Coordinates of C-alpha atoms and ligand atoms in Angstrom, one line a residue:
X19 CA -65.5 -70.7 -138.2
X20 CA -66.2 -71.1 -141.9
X21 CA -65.8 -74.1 -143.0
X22 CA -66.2 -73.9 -146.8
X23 CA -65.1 -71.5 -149.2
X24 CA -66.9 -69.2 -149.7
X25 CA -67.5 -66.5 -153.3
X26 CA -68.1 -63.0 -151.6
X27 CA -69.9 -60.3 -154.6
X28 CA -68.7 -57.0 -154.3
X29 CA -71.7 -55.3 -156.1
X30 CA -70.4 -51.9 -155.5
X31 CA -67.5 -52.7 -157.5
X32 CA -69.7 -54.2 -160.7
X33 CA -71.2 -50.5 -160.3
X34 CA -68.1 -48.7 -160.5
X35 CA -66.6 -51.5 -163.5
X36 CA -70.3 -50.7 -165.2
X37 CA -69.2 -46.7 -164.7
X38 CA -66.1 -47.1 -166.1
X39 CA -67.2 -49.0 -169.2
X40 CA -70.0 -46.6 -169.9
X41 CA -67.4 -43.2 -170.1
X42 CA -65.2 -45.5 -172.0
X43 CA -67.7 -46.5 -174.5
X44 CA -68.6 -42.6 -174.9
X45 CA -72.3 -42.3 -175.9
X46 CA -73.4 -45.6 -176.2
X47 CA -75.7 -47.8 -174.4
X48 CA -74.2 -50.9 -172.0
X49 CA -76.0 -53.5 -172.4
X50 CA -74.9 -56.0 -170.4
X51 CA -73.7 -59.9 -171.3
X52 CA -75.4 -62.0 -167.8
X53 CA -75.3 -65.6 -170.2
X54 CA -73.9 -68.5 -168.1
X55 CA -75.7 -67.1 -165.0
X56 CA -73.9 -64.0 -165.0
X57 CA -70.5 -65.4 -165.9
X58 CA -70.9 -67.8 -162.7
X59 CA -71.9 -64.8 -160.6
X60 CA -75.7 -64.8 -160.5
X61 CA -77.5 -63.2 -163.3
X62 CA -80.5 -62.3 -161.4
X63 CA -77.9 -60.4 -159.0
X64 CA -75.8 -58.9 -161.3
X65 CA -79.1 -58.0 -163.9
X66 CA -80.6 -56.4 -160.8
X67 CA -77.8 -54.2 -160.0
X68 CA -77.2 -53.2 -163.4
X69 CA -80.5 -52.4 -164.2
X70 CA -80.1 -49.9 -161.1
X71 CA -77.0 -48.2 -162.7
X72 CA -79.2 -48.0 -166.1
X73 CA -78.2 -50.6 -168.2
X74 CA -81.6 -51.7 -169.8
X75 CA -80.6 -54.4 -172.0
X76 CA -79.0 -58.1 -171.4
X77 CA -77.6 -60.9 -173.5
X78 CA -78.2 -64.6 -172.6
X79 CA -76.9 -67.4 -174.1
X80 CA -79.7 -70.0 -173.7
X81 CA -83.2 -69.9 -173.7
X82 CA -83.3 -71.2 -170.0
X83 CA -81.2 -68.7 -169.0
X84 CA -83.7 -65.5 -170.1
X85 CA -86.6 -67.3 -168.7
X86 CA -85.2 -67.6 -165.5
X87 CA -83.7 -63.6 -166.1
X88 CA -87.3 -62.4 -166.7
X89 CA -88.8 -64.0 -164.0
X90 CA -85.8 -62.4 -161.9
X91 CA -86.5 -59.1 -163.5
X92 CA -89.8 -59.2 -162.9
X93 CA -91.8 -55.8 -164.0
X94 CA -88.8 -54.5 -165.0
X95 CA -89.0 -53.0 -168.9
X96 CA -85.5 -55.3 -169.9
X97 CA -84.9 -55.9 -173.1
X98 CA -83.5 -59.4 -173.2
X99 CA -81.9 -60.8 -175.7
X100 CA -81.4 -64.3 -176.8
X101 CA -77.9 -65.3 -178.3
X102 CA -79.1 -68.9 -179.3
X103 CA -81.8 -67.0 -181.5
X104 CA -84.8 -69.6 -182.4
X105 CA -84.4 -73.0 -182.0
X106 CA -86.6 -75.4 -183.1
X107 CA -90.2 -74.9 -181.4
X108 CA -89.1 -72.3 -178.8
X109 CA -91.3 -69.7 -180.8
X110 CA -94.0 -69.7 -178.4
X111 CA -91.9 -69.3 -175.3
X112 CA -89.3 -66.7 -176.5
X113 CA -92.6 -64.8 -177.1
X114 CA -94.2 -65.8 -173.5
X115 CA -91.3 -64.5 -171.8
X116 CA -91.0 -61.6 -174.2
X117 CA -87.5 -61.8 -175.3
X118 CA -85.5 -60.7 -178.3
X119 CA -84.0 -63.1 -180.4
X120 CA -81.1 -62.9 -182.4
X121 CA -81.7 -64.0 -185.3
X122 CA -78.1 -66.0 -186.4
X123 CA -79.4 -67.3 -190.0
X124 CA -81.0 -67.7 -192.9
X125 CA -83.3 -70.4 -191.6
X126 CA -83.5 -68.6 -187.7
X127 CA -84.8 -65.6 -190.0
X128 CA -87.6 -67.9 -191.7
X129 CA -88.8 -69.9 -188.5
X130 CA -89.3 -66.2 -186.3
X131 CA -91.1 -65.0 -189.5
X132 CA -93.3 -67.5 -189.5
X133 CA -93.9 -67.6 -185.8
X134 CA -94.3 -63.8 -185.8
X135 CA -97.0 -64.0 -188.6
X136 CA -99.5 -61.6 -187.9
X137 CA -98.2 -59.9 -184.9
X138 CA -95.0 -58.2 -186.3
X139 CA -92.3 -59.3 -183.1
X140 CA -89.0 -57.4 -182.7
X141 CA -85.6 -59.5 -183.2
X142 CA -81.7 -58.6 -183.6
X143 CA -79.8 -59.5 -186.2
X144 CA -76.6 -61.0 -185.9
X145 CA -73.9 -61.0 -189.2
X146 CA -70.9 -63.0 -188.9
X147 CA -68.0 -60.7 -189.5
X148 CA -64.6 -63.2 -189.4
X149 CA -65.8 -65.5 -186.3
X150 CA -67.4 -68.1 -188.0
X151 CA -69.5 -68.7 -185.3
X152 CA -73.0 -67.6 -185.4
X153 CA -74.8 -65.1 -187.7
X154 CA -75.4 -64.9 -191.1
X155 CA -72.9 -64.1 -193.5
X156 CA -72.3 -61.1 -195.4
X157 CA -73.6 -62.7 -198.7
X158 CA -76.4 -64.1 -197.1
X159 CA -77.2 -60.6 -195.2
X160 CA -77.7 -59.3 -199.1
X161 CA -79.7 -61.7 -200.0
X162 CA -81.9 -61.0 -197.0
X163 CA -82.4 -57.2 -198.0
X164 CA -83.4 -58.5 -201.6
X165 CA -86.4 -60.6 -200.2
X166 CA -87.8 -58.6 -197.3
X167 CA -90.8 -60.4 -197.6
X168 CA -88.9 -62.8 -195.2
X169 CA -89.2 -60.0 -192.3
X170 CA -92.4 -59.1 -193.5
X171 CA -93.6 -59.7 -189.1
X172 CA -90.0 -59.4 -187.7
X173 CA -89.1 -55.9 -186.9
X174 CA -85.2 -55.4 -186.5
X175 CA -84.5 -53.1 -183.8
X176 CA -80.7 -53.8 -183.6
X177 CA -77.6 -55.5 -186.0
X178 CA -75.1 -57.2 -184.0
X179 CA -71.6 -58.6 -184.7
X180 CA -68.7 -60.3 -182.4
X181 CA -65.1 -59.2 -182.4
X182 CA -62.8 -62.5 -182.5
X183 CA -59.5 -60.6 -181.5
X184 CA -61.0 -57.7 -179.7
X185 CA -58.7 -58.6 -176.3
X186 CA -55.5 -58.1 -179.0
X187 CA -55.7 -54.2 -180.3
X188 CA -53.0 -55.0 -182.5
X189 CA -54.8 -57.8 -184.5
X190 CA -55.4 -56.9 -188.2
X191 CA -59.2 -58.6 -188.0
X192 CA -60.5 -56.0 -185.6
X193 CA -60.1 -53.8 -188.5
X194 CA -61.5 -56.0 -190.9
X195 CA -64.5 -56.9 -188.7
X196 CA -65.4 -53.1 -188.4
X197 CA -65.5 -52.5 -192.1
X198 CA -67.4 -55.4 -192.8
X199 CA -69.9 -54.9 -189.7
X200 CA -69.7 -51.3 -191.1
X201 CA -71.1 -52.5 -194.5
X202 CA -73.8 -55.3 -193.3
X203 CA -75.2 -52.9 -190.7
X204 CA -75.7 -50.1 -193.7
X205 CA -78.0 -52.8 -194.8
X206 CA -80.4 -52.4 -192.2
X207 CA -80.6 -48.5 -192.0
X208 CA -83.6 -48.3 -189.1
X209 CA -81.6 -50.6 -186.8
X210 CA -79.5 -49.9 -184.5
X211 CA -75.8 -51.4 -184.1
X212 CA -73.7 -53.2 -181.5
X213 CA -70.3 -54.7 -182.4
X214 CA -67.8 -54.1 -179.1
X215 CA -68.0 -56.7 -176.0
X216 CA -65.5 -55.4 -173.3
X217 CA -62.0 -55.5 -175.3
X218 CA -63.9 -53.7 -178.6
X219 CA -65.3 -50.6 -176.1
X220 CA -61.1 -50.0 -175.7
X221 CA -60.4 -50.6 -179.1
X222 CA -61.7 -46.8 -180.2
X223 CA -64.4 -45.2 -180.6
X224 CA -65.4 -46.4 -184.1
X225 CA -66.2 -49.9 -182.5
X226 CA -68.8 -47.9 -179.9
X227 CA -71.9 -47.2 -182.5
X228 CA -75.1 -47.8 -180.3
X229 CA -74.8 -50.2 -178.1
X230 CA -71.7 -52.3 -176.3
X231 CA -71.9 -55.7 -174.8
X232 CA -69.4 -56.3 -172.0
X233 CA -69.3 -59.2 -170.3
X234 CA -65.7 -60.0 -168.4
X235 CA -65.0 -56.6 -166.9
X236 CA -68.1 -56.0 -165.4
X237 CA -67.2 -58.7 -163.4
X238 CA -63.6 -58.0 -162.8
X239 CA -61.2 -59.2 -165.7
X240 CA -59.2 -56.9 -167.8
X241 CA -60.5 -56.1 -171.3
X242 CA -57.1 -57.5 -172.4
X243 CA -57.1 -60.8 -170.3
X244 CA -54.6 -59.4 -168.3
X245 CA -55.7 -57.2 -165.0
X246 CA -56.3 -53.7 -165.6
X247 CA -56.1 -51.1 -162.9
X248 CA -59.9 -49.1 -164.1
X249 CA -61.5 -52.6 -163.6
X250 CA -62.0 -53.2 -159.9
X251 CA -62.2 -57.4 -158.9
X252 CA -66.3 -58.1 -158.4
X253 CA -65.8 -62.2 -157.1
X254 CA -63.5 -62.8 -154.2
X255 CA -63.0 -66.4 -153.9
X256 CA -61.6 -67.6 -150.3
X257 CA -61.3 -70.8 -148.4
X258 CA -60.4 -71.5 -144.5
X259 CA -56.6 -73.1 -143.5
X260 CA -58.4 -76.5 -142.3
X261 CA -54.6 -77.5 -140.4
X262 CA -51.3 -76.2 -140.1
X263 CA -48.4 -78.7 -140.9
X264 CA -44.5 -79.1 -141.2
X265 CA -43.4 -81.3 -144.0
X266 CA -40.2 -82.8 -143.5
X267 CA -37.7 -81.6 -145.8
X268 CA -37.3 -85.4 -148.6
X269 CA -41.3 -85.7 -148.2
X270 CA -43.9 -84.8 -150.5
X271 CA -47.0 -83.2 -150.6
X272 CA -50.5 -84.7 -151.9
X273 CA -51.6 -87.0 -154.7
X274 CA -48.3 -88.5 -156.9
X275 CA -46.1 -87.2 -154.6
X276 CA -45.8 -84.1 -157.7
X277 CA -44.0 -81.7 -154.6
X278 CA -40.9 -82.9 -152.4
X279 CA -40.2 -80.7 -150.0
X280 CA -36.6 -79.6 -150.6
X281 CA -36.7 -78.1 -146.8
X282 CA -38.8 -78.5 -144.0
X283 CA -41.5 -76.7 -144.9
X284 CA -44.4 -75.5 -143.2
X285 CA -47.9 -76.3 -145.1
X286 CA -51.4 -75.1 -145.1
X287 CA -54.5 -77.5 -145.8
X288 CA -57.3 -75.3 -147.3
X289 CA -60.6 -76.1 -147.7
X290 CA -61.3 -75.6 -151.2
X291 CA -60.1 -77.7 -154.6
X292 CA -61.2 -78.5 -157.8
X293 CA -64.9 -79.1 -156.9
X294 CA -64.9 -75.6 -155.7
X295 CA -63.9 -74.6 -158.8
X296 CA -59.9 -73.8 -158.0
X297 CA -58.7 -75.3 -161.7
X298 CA -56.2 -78.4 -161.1
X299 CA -54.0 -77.3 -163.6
X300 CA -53.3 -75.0 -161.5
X301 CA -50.6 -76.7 -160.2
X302 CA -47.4 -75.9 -160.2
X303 CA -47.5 -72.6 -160.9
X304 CA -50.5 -71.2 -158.7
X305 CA -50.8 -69.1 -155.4
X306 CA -53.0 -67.9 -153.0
X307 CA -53.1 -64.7 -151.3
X308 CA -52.7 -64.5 -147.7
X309 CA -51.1 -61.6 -145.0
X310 CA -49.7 -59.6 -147.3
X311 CA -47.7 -62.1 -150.0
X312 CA -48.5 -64.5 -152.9
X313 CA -48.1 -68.2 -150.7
X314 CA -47.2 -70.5 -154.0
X315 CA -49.9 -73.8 -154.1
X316 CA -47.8 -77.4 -153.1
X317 CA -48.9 -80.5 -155.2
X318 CA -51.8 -81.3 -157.5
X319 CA -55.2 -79.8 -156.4
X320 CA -57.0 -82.2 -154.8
X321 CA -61.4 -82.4 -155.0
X322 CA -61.3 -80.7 -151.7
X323 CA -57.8 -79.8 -150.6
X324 CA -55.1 -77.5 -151.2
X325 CA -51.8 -77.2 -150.0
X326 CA -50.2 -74.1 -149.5
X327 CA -46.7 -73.0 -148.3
X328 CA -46.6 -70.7 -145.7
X329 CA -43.2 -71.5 -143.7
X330 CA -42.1 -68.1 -142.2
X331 CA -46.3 -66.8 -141.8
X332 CA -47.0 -67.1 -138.0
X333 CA -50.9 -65.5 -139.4
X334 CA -51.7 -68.5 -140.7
X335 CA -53.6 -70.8 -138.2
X336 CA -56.8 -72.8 -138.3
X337 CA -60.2 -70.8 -139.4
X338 CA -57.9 -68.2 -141.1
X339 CA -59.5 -67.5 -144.6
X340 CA -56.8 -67.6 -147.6
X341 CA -57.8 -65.8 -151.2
X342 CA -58.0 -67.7 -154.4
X343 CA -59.1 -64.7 -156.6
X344 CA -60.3 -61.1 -155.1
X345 CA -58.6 -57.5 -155.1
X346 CA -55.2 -59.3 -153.6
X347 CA -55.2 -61.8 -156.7
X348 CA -56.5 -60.6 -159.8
X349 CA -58.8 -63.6 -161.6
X350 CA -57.0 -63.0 -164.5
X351 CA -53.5 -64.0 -162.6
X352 CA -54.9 -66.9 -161.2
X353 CA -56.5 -67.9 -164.4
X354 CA -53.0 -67.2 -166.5
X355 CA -51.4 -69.8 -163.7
X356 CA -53.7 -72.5 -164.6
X357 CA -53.4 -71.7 -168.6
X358 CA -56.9 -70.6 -168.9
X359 CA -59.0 -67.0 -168.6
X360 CA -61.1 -64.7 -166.1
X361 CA -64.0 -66.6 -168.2
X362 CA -63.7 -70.2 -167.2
X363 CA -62.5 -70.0 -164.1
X364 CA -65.3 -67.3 -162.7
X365 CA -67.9 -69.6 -164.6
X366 CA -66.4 -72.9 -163.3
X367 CA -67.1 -71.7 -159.4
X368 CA -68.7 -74.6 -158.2
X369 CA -72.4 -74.3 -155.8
X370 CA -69.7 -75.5 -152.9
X371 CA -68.7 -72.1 -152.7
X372 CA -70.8 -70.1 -150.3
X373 CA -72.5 -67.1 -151.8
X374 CA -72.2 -63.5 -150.3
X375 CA -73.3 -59.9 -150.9
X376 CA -70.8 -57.6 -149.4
X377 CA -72.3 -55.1 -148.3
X378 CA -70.8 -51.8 -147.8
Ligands
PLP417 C1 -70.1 -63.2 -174.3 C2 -70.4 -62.2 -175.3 C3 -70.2 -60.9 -175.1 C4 -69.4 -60.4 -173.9 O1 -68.0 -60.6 -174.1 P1 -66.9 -60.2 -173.0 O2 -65.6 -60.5 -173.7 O3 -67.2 -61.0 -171.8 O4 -67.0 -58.7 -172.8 C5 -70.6 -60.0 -176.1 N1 -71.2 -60.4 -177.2 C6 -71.4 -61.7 -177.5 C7 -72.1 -62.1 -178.7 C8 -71.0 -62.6 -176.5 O5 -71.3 -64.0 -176.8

C-alpha cells in the first residue's frame, strides 16, 4: 500500500500541451518557462522532455536554478536564459554556465558590459511594457540606442516583454502592451522578439513574433486560469484513504470543529494536507476526486490529514488512492476552490509527495 501521496508526471501529456502550443503560436519558436523547478514539476524533467519535442530555449528565474538546468542539460546546445538578469558579481558564473541574461535595466546593461569587455557575450533584453516589474522602460530603451557604446561587448540576440492581462483577452493593456513592445523592439532591428507567455500565444497572432514563452499550460493549466479542453493535465496529485469512518450526525469533523455533521456521515481520512501542498484555504469549498464524483473536503486541512465525505461510496476503503488535481480534477478547479491559481498550487507541491514518471 502507498502510504503517502504521491505527484505522478504524465510526460506524454506535456508533449502533446507543447504540440498544441506550438500550432497555436503559428511559426514561432516555444521556448519554454522551467523557473521555480519547472513550476514545481522538475525542471530537469520537464527541460529534458521538451528539448526532445524541439524546444531549444528555457527561461529561469534565478541564477541557481540555470546552473542546476545546465548541468541537467548536459551537452545539450540550450539556450538558457536568466530572468533575474545580472546581479551583483554573478558575471563570472552566468558566463561559466553559459547562460543568457536578460538584461532588465539601465544599470544590468552597464555591469554585463563591463563583464563582457573584450569577449562580446550574447544577452536579451527585456522592456517594460505596463507591468512595472522588470525591464527597462521605454524612455530608458531610447536612451540606450543613443549610447550604444554601452553594448559595445553585449550582443542582443532577442527583446523581450511580459503581458500583465494576457489570461483576460478582453483587457485594453494587452493592446497597449503590443504597440509599445511593437515600438521598443523596432529599436533593436537585428534582435529577435518574444512578448506572449501561454495566455498572449491565444491572444492572436500579432502577440506570436519569434519566440513564445509558456509556462502554465505546458504543465496543465488553461491559458485563461480556467481549464481548457486543448491543454491536457501533466501533474496528478493523489493521496491513500488512511481509515474509513462514520461521524455521528451533531459531531464535527477536525481542527475548530469548522464541519458538523448535519447527518451521519460517512468520512475518509487521507493521507495528504497542507505540507503536501493541498492549500488550507481550501476549505470549505474543496473536493477530491474519487469513483467517478467530486467527494466535497470536511473541515480545515490539517498538516497531514484530510477529511473527505464519501457516505453512499462503498469504493472507498483503506489503501484506495483519492485525486487532489489530475485529468478527473482540473488544477485550475482545485486552485479556484482555494482562491488561488494552477501556479501556486503546482509550485507549492511539497517534497512529501512521491515523485513518478508515468510511463506509457
Ligand atoms: C513565468 C513567465 C512566463 C510564463 O508565463 P505563463 O503564464 O506560465 O505561461 C513567460 N515570461 C516571463 C517573463 C515569465 O516570468
Amino acid at each position: 500500500m502507498t502510504e503517502t501521496s504521491r505527484l505522478t508526471l504524465d510526460l506524454d501529456a506535456l508533449a502533446s500541451n507543447h504540440a498544441t502550443l506550438k500550432a497555436a503560436a503559428g511559426g514561432a519558436d516555444i521556448a519554454p518557462a522551467v523557473k521555480a523547478d519547472g513550476y514545481g514539476l522538475g525542471a530537469a524533467l520537464v527541460a529534458g522532455r521538451l528539448w526532445d519535442e524541439g524546444a531549444r530555449g528555457f527561461y529561469v528565474a534565478r541564477l541557481s536554478e540555470g546552473l542546476a538546468l545546465r548541468r541537467a542539460l548536459g551537452d545539450r546546445a540550450a539556450t538558457i536564459y536568466l530572468l533575474d538578469g545580472v546581479t551583483p558579481g554573478s558575471g563570472p558564473a552566468i558566463e561559466a554556465a553559459r547562460l543568457t541574461p536578460v538584461l532588465n535595466s539601465l544599470p544590468q546593461v552597464e555591469a554585463w558590459n563591463s563583464h563582457a569587455r573584450g569577449h562580446a557575450l550574447d544577452a536579451a533584453l527585456h522592456i517594460d511594457t505596463g507591468m512595472n516589474r522588470l525591464g527597462l522602460r521605454l524612455e530608458e530603451a531610447v536612451v540606450l540606442t543613443g549610447a550604444m557604446d554601452r553594448l559595445k561587448h553585449v550582443n542582443i540576440t532577442l527583446v523581450i516583454s511580459h503581458l500583465a492581462c494576457a489570461s483576460e483577452p478582453d483587457h485594453a493593456l494587452n493592446a497597449r502592451q503590443l504597440a509599445r513592445f511593437t515600438e521598443a523592439a523596432a529599436l533593436f532591428p537585428n534582435a529577435r522578439r518574444s512578448l506572449a507567455n501561454s495566455g498572449g500565444i491565444f491572444l492572436g497572432d500579432d502577440y506570436h513574433f519569434d519566440q513564445c514563452r509558456p509556462g502554465i499550460s505546458l504543465y496543465g493549466g488553461g491559458p485563461r486560469d480556467v481549464p481548457d479542453t486543448r491543454i491536457k493535465a501533466v501533474a496528478t496529485l493523489e493521496a491513500p484513504i488512511l481509515q474509513a469512518r462514520v461521524v455521528p450526525r451533531g459531531e464535527s469533523i477536525g481542527y475548530g470543529a469548522a464541519f458538523v455533521a448535519q447527518e451521519t456521515t460517512r468520512i475518509a481520512i487521507l493521507a495528504a494536507g497542507y505540507a503536501d501542498g493541498v492549500p488550507r484555504a481550501a476549505h470549505p469549498r474543496g473536493s477530491v476526486w474519487f469513483d467517478g464524483a467530486l467527494r466535497p473536503m470536511l473541515g480545515r486541512v490539517s498538516m497531514d490529514l484530510i477529511a473527505v465525505d464519501i457516505t453512499d461510496c462503498d469504493a472507498a476503503r483503506p489503501g484506495a488512492m483519492m485525486q487532489i488535481i489530475g485529468p478527473d480534477l482540473p488544477v485550475d478547479d482545485a486552485a479556484a476552490a482555494a482562491g488561488t491559481t494552477a501556479y501556486e498550487l503546482l509550485t507549492r507541491i511539497a517534497p512529501r509527495a512521491r515523485r513518478v514518471v508515468k510511463t506509457h
